[in-house]
CSV table of C-alpha atoms and ligand atoms in Angstrom, one decimal:
chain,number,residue,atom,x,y,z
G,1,UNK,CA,-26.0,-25.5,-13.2
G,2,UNK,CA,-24.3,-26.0,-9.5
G,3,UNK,CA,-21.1,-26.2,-11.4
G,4,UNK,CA,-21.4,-22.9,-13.5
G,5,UNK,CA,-22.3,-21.3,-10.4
G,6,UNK,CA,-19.6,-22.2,-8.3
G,7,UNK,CA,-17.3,-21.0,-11.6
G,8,UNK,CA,-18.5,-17.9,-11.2
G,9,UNK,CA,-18.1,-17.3,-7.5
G,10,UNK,CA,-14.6,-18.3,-8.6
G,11,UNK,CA,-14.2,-15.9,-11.5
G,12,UNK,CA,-14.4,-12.9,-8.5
G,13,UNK,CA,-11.4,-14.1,-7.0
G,14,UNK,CA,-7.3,-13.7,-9.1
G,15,UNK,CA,-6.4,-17.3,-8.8
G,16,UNK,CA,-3.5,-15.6,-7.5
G,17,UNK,CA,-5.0,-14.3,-4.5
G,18,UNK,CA,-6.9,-17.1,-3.8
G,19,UNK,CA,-3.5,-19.3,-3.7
G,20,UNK,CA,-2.6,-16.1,-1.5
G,21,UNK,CA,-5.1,-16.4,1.3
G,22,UNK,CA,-4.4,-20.5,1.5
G,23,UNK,CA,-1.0,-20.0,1.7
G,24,UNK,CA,-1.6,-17.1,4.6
G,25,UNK,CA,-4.0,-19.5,6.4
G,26,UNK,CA,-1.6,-22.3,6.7
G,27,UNK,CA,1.2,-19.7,7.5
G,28,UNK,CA,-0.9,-18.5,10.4
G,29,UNK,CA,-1.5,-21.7,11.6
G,30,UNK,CA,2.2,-22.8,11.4
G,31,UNK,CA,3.1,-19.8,13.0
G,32,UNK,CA,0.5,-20.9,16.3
G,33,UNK,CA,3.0,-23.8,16.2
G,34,UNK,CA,5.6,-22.5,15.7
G,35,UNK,CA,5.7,-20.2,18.6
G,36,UNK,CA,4.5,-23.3,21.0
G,37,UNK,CA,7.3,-25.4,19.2
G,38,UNK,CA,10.0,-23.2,19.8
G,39,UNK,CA,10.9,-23.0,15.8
G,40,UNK,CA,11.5,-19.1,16.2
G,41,UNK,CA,14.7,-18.0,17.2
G,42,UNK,CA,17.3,-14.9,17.4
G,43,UNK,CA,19.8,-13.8,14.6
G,44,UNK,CA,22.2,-11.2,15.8
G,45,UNK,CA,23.5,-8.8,13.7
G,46,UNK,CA,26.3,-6.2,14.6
G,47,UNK,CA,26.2,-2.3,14.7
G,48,UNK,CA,29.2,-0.8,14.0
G,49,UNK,CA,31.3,2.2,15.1
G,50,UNK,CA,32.8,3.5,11.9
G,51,UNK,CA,35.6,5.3,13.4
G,52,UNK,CA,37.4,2.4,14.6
G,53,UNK,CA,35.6,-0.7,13.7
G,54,UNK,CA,34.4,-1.7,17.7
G,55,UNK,CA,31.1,-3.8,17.8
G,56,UNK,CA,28.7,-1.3,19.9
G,57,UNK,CA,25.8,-3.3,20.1
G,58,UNK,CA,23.5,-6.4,17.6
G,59,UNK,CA,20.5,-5.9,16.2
G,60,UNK,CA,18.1,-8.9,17.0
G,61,UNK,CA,16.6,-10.1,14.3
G,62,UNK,CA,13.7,-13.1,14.6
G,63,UNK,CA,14.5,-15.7,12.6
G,64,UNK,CA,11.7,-18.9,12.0
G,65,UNK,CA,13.3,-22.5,11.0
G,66,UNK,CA,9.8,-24.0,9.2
G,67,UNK,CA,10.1,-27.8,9.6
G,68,UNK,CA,9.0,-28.0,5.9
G,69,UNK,CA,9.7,-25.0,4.2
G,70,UNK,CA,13.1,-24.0,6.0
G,71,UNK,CA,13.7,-20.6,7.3
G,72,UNK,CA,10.8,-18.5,6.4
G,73,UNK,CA,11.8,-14.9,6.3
G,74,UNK,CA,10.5,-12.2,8.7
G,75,UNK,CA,9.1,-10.4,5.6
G,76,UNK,CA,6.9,-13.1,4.6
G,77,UNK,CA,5.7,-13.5,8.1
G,78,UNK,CA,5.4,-10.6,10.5
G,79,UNK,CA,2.9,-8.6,8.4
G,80,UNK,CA,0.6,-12.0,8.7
G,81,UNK,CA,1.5,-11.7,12.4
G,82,UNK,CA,0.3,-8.4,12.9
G,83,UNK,CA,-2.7,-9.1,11.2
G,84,UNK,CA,-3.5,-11.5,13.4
G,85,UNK,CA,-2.1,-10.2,16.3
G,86,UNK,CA,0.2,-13.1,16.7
G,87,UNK,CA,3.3,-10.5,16.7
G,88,UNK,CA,2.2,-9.7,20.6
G,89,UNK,CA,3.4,-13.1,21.3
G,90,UNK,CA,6.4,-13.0,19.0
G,91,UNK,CA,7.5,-9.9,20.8
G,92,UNK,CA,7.1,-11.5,24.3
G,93,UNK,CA,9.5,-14.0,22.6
G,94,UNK,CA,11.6,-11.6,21.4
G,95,UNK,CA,11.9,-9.4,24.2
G,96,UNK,CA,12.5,-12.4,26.4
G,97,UNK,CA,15.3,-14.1,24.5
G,98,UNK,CA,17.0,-10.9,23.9
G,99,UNK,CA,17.0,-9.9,27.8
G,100,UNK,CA,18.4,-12.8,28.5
G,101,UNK,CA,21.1,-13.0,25.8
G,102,UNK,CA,21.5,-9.1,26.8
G,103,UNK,CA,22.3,-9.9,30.2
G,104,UNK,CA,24.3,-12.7,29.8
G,105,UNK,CA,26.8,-11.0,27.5
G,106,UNK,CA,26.5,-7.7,30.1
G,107,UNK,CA,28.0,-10.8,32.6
G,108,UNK,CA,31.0,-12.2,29.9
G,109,UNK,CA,32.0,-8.7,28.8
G,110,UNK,CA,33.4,-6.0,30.6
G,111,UNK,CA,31.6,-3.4,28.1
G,112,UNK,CA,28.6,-4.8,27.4
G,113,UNK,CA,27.2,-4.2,24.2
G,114,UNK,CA,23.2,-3.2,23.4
G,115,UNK,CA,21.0,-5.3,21.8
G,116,UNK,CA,18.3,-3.7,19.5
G,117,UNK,CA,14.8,-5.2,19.2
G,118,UNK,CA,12.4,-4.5,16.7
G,119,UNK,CA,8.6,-3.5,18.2
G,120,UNK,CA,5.8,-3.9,15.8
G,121,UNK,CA,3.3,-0.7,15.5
G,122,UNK,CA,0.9,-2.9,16.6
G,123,UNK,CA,2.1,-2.7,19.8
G,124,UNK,CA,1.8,0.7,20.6
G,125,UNK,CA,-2.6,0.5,20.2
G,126,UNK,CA,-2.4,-0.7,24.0
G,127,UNK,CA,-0.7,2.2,26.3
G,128,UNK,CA,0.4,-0.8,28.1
G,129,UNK,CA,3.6,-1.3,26.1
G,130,UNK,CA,5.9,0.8,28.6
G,131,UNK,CA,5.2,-1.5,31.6
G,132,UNK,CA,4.6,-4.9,29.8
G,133,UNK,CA,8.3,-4.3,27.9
G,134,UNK,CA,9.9,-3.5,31.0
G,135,UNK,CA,8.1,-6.7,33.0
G,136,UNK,CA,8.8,-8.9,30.4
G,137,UNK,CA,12.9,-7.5,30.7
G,138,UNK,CA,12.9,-7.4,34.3
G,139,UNK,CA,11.7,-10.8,34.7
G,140,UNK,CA,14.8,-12.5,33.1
G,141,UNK,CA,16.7,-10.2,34.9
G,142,UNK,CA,18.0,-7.9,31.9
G,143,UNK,CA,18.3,-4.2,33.0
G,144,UNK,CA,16.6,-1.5,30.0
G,145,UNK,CA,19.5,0.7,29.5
G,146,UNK,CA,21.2,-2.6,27.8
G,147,UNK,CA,18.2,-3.0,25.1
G,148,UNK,CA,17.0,-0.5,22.2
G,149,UNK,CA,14.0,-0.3,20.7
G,150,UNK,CA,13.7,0.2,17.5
G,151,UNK,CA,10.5,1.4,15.7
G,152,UNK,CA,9.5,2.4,12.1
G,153,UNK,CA,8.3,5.9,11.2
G,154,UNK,CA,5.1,4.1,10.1
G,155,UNK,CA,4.3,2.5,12.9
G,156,UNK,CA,4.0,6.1,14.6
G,157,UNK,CA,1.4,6.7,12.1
G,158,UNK,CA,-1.1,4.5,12.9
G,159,UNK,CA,-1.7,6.1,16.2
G,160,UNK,CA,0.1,9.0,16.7
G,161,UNK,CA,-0.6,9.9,20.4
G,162,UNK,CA,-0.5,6.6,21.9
G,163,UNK,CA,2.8,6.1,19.8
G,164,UNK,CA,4.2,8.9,21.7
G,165,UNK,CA,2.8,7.6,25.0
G,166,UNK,CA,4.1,4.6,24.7
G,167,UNK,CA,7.5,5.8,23.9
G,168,UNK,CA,7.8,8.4,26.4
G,169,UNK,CA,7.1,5.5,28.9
G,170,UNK,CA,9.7,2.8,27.1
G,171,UNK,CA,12.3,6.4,27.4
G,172,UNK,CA,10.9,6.8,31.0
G,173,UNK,CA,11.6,3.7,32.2
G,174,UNK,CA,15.7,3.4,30.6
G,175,UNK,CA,15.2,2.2,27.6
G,176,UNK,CA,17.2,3.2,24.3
G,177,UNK,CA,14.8,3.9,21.3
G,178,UNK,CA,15.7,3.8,17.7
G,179,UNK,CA,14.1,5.0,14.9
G,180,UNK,CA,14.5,2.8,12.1
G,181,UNK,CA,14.1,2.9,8.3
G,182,UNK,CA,14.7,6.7,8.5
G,183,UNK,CA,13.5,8.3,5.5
G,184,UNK,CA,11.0,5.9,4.1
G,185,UNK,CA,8.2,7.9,5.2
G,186,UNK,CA,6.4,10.9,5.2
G,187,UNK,CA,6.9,12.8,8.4
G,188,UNK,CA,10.2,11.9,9.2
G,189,UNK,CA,11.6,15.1,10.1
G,190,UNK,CA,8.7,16.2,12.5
G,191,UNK,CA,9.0,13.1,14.2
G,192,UNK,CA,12.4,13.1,15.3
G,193,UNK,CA,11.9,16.0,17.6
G,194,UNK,CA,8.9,15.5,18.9
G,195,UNK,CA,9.6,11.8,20.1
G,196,UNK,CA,12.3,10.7,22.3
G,197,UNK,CA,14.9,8.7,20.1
G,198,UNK,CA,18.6,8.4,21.1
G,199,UNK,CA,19.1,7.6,17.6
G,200,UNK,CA,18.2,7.3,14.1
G,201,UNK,CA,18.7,4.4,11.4
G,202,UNK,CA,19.3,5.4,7.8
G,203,UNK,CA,17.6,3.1,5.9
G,204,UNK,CA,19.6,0.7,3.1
G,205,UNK,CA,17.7,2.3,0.3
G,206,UNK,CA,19.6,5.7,1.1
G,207,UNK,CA,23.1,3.3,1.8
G,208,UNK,CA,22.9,1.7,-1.7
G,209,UNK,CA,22.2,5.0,-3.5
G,210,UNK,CA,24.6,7.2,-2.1
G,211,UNK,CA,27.7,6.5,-4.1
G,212,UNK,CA,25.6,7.1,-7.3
G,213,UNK,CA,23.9,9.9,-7.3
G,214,UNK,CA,25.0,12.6,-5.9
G,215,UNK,CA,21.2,13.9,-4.4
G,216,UNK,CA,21.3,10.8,-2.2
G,217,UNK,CA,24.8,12.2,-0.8
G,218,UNK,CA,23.0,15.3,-0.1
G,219,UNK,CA,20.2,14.3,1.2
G,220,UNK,CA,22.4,12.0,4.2
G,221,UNK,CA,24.7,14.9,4.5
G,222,UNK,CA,21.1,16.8,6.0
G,223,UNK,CA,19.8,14.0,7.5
G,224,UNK,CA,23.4,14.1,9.6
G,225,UNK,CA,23.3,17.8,10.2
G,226,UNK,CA,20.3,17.6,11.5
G,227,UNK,CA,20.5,14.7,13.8
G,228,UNK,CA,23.4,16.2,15.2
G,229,UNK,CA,21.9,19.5,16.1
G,230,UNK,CA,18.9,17.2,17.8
G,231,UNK,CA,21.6,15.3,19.1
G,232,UNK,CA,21.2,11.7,18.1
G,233,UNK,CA,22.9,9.0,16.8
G,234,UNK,CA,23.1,8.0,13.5
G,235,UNK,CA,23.3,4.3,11.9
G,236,UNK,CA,23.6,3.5,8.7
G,237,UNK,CA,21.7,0.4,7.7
G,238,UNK,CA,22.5,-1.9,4.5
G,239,UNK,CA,25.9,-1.2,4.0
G,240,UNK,CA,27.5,-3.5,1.7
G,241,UNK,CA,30.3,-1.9,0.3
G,242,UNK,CA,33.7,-0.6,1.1
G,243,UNK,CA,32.4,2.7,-0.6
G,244,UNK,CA,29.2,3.2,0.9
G,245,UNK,CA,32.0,2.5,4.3
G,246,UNK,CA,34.2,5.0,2.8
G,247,UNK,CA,31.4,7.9,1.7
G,248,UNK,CA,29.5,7.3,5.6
G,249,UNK,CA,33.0,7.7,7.5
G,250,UNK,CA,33.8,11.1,5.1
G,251,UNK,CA,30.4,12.5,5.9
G,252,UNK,CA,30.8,11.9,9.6
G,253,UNK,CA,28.1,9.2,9.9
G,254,UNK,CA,29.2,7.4,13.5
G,255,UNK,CA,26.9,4.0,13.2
G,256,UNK,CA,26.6,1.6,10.5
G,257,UNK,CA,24.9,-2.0,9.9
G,258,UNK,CA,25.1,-4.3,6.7
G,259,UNK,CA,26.6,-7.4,5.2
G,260,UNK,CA,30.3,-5.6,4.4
G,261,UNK,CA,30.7,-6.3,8.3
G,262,UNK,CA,28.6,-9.3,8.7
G,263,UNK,CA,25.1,-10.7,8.1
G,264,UNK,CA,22.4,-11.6,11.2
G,265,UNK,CA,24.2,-14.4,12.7
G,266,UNK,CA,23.9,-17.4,15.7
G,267,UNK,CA,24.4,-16.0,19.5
G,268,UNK,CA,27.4,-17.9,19.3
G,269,UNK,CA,28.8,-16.3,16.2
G,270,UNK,CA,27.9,-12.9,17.3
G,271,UNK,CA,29.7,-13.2,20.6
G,272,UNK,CA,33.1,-14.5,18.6
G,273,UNK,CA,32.7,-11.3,16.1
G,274,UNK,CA,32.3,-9.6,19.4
G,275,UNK,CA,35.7,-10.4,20.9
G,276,UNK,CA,37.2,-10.3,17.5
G,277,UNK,CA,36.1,-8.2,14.8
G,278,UNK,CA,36.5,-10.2,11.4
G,279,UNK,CA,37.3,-6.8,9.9
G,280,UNK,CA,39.7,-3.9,10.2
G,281,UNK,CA,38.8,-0.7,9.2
G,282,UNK,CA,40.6,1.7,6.6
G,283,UNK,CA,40.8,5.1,9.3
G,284,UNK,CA,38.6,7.6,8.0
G,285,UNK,CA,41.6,10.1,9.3
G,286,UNK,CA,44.1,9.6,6.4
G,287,UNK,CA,41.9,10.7,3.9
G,288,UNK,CA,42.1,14.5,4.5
G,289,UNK,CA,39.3,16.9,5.8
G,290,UNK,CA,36.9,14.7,4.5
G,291,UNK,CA,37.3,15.9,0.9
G,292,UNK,CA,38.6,12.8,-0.8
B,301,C2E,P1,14.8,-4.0,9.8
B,301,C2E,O1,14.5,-3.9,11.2
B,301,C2E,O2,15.1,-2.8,9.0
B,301,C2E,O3,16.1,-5.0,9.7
B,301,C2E,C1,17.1,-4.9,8.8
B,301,C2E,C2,17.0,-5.9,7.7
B,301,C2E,O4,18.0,-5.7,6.7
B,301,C2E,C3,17.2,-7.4,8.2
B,301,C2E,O5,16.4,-8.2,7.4
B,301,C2E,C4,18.7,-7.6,7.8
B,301,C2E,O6,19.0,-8.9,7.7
B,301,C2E,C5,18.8,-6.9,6.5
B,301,C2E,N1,20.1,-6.4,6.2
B,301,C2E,C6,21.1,-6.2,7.1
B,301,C2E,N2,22.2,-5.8,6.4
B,301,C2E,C7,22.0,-5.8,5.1
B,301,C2E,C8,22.7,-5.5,3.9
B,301,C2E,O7,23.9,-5.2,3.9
B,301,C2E,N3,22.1,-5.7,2.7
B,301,C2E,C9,20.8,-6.1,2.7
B,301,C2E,N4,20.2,-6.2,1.4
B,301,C2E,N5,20.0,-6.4,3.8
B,301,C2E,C10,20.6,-6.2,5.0
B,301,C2E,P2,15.5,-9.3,8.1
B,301,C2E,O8,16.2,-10.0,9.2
B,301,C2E,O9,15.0,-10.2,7.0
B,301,C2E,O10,14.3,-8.5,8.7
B,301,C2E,C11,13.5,-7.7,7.9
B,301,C2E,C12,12.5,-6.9,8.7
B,301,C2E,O11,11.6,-7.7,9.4
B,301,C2E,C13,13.2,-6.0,9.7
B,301,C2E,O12,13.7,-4.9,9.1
B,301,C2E,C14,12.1,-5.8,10.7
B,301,C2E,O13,11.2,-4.7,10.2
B,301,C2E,C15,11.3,-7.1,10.6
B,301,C2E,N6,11.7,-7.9,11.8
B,301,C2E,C16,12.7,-8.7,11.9
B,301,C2E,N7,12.8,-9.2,13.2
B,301,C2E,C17,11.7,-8.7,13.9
B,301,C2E,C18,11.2,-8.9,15.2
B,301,C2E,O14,11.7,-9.5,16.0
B,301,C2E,N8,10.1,-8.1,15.5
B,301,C2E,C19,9.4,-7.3,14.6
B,301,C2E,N9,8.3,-6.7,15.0
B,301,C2E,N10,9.9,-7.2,13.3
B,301,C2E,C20,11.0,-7.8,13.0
B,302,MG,MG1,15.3,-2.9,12.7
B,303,MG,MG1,15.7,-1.0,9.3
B,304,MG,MG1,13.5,-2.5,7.3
């Protein structure tokens, strides 16, 4: 009798979730560890100018080396950590580790470039996420104006207002905001003026359609127009392709992102891609008034 009853209580759950929920639990408490054991760490990935090639800035991108499993992809575990509200302390790690790297590369390089960290929408359910970035910055000694924030469109939806306030006070106090995976949402457009990004990221799913169909072409050519009449920057995320490179320098896009320049790499790496570009860029000039 004990037995068919414990069957049953089994029967509600998918064996699939079940496995699910274990494999979150230990996750979760890896990731406790992991953050006192120093197993996370920062991949830096380079942002592009597309008119001449010239790093600009990296995007930092957390990175965890699991002693068993390996590196465990931010996919798999930042939506556990926002759950569980871990993500506050990844993003004091994060912030941290790229102020310092930041600064030290403001130090080694005469034009220092920007590094971009992501902030979870988590964050922005305290109105305290102005002044603890900018302590958390100030304390290694990184000024804002060399980090940008980036932050997803649906992020901004769980809380609209304190979104806002939270941004107006990151803007307030120097740094550069970002907002990223452009067009994946619902209220893009609205968005963009109201808050106050210096620029925009076009997500990859855009980038890897826009040489095949020619709706996706249109629909970048507006989202350019447009953020040029509201006056921000545009990067192109995901590009993997010499032409997606091509199509984004014809249509005037000034920013891009993806493995055709270089995957997230070590500090170390980043800096030598820094001083020397592994690429060279085919001029978007010599191809006439952008009709080829
Ligand atoms: P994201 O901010 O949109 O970052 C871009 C993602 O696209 C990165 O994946 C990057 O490695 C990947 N990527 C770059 N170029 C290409 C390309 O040419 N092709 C393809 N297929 N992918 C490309 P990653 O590093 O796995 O990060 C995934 C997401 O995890 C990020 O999306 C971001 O939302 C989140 N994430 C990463 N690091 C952090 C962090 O420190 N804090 C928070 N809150 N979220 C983070
Ligand atoms: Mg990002
Ligand atoms: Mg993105
Ligand atoms: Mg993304």
């Amino acid at each position: 009798k004990r037995h068919e009853g414990r069957e049953h209580r089994y029967a509600l759950f998918n064996p699939d979730m079940h496995a699910r929920a274990l494999a979150d639990m230990e996750l979760e408490r890896d990731l406790r560890h992991a953050l006192k054991q120093q197993e996370l760490m920062l991949y830096y990935q380079p942002i592009v100018r597309l008119a001449d090639g010239a790093i600009t800035g990296f995007e930092a991108l957390v990175r965890w080396r699991h002693p068993q499993h390996g590196m465990v992809p931010p996919n798999r575990f930042i939506p556990l950590a926002e759950d569980t509200l871990l993500i506050l302390d990844i993003s004091r790690f994060v912030l941290r580790e790229a102020g310092r790297q930041a600064l030290a590369w403001s130090r080694c390089f005469e034009r220092a470039p920007i590094v971009n960290v992501n902030l979870s929408g988590r964050q922005f359910i305290s109105s305290e996420v102005a002044t603890e970035t900018s302590q958390l910055i100030a304390e290694v000694g990184c000024p804002p104006a060399l980090i940008n924030i980036e932050i997803t469109e649906s992020a901004i939806l769980t809380n609209k207002a304190l979104a806002l306030a939270g941004m107006e006070g990151l803007h307030a106090q120097g740094f550069k905001l970002s907002m990223d995976d452009f067009g994946t949402g619902y209220s893009s457009l609205s968005y963009l003026h109201e808050f106050p990004f210096d620029s925009i990221k076009i997500d990859q799913s855009f980038v890897s359609r826009l040489t095949r169909e020619p709706r996706t072409a249109a629909i970048v050519t507006a989202i350019l127009r447009l953020a040029e009449t509201l006056e921000k920057r545009v990067i192109a995320e995901g590009i993997e392709t010499p032409d997606q490179l091509a199509a984004l320098q014809r249509l005037g896009c000034a920013g891009g992102q993806g493995y055709l320049f270089s995957p997230p790499v070590e500090a170390s790496a980043a800096e030598a891609l820094y001083k020397q570009p592994s690429w060279i860029l085919p001029s978007s000039a010599g191809s006439g008034n952008g009709t080829v």
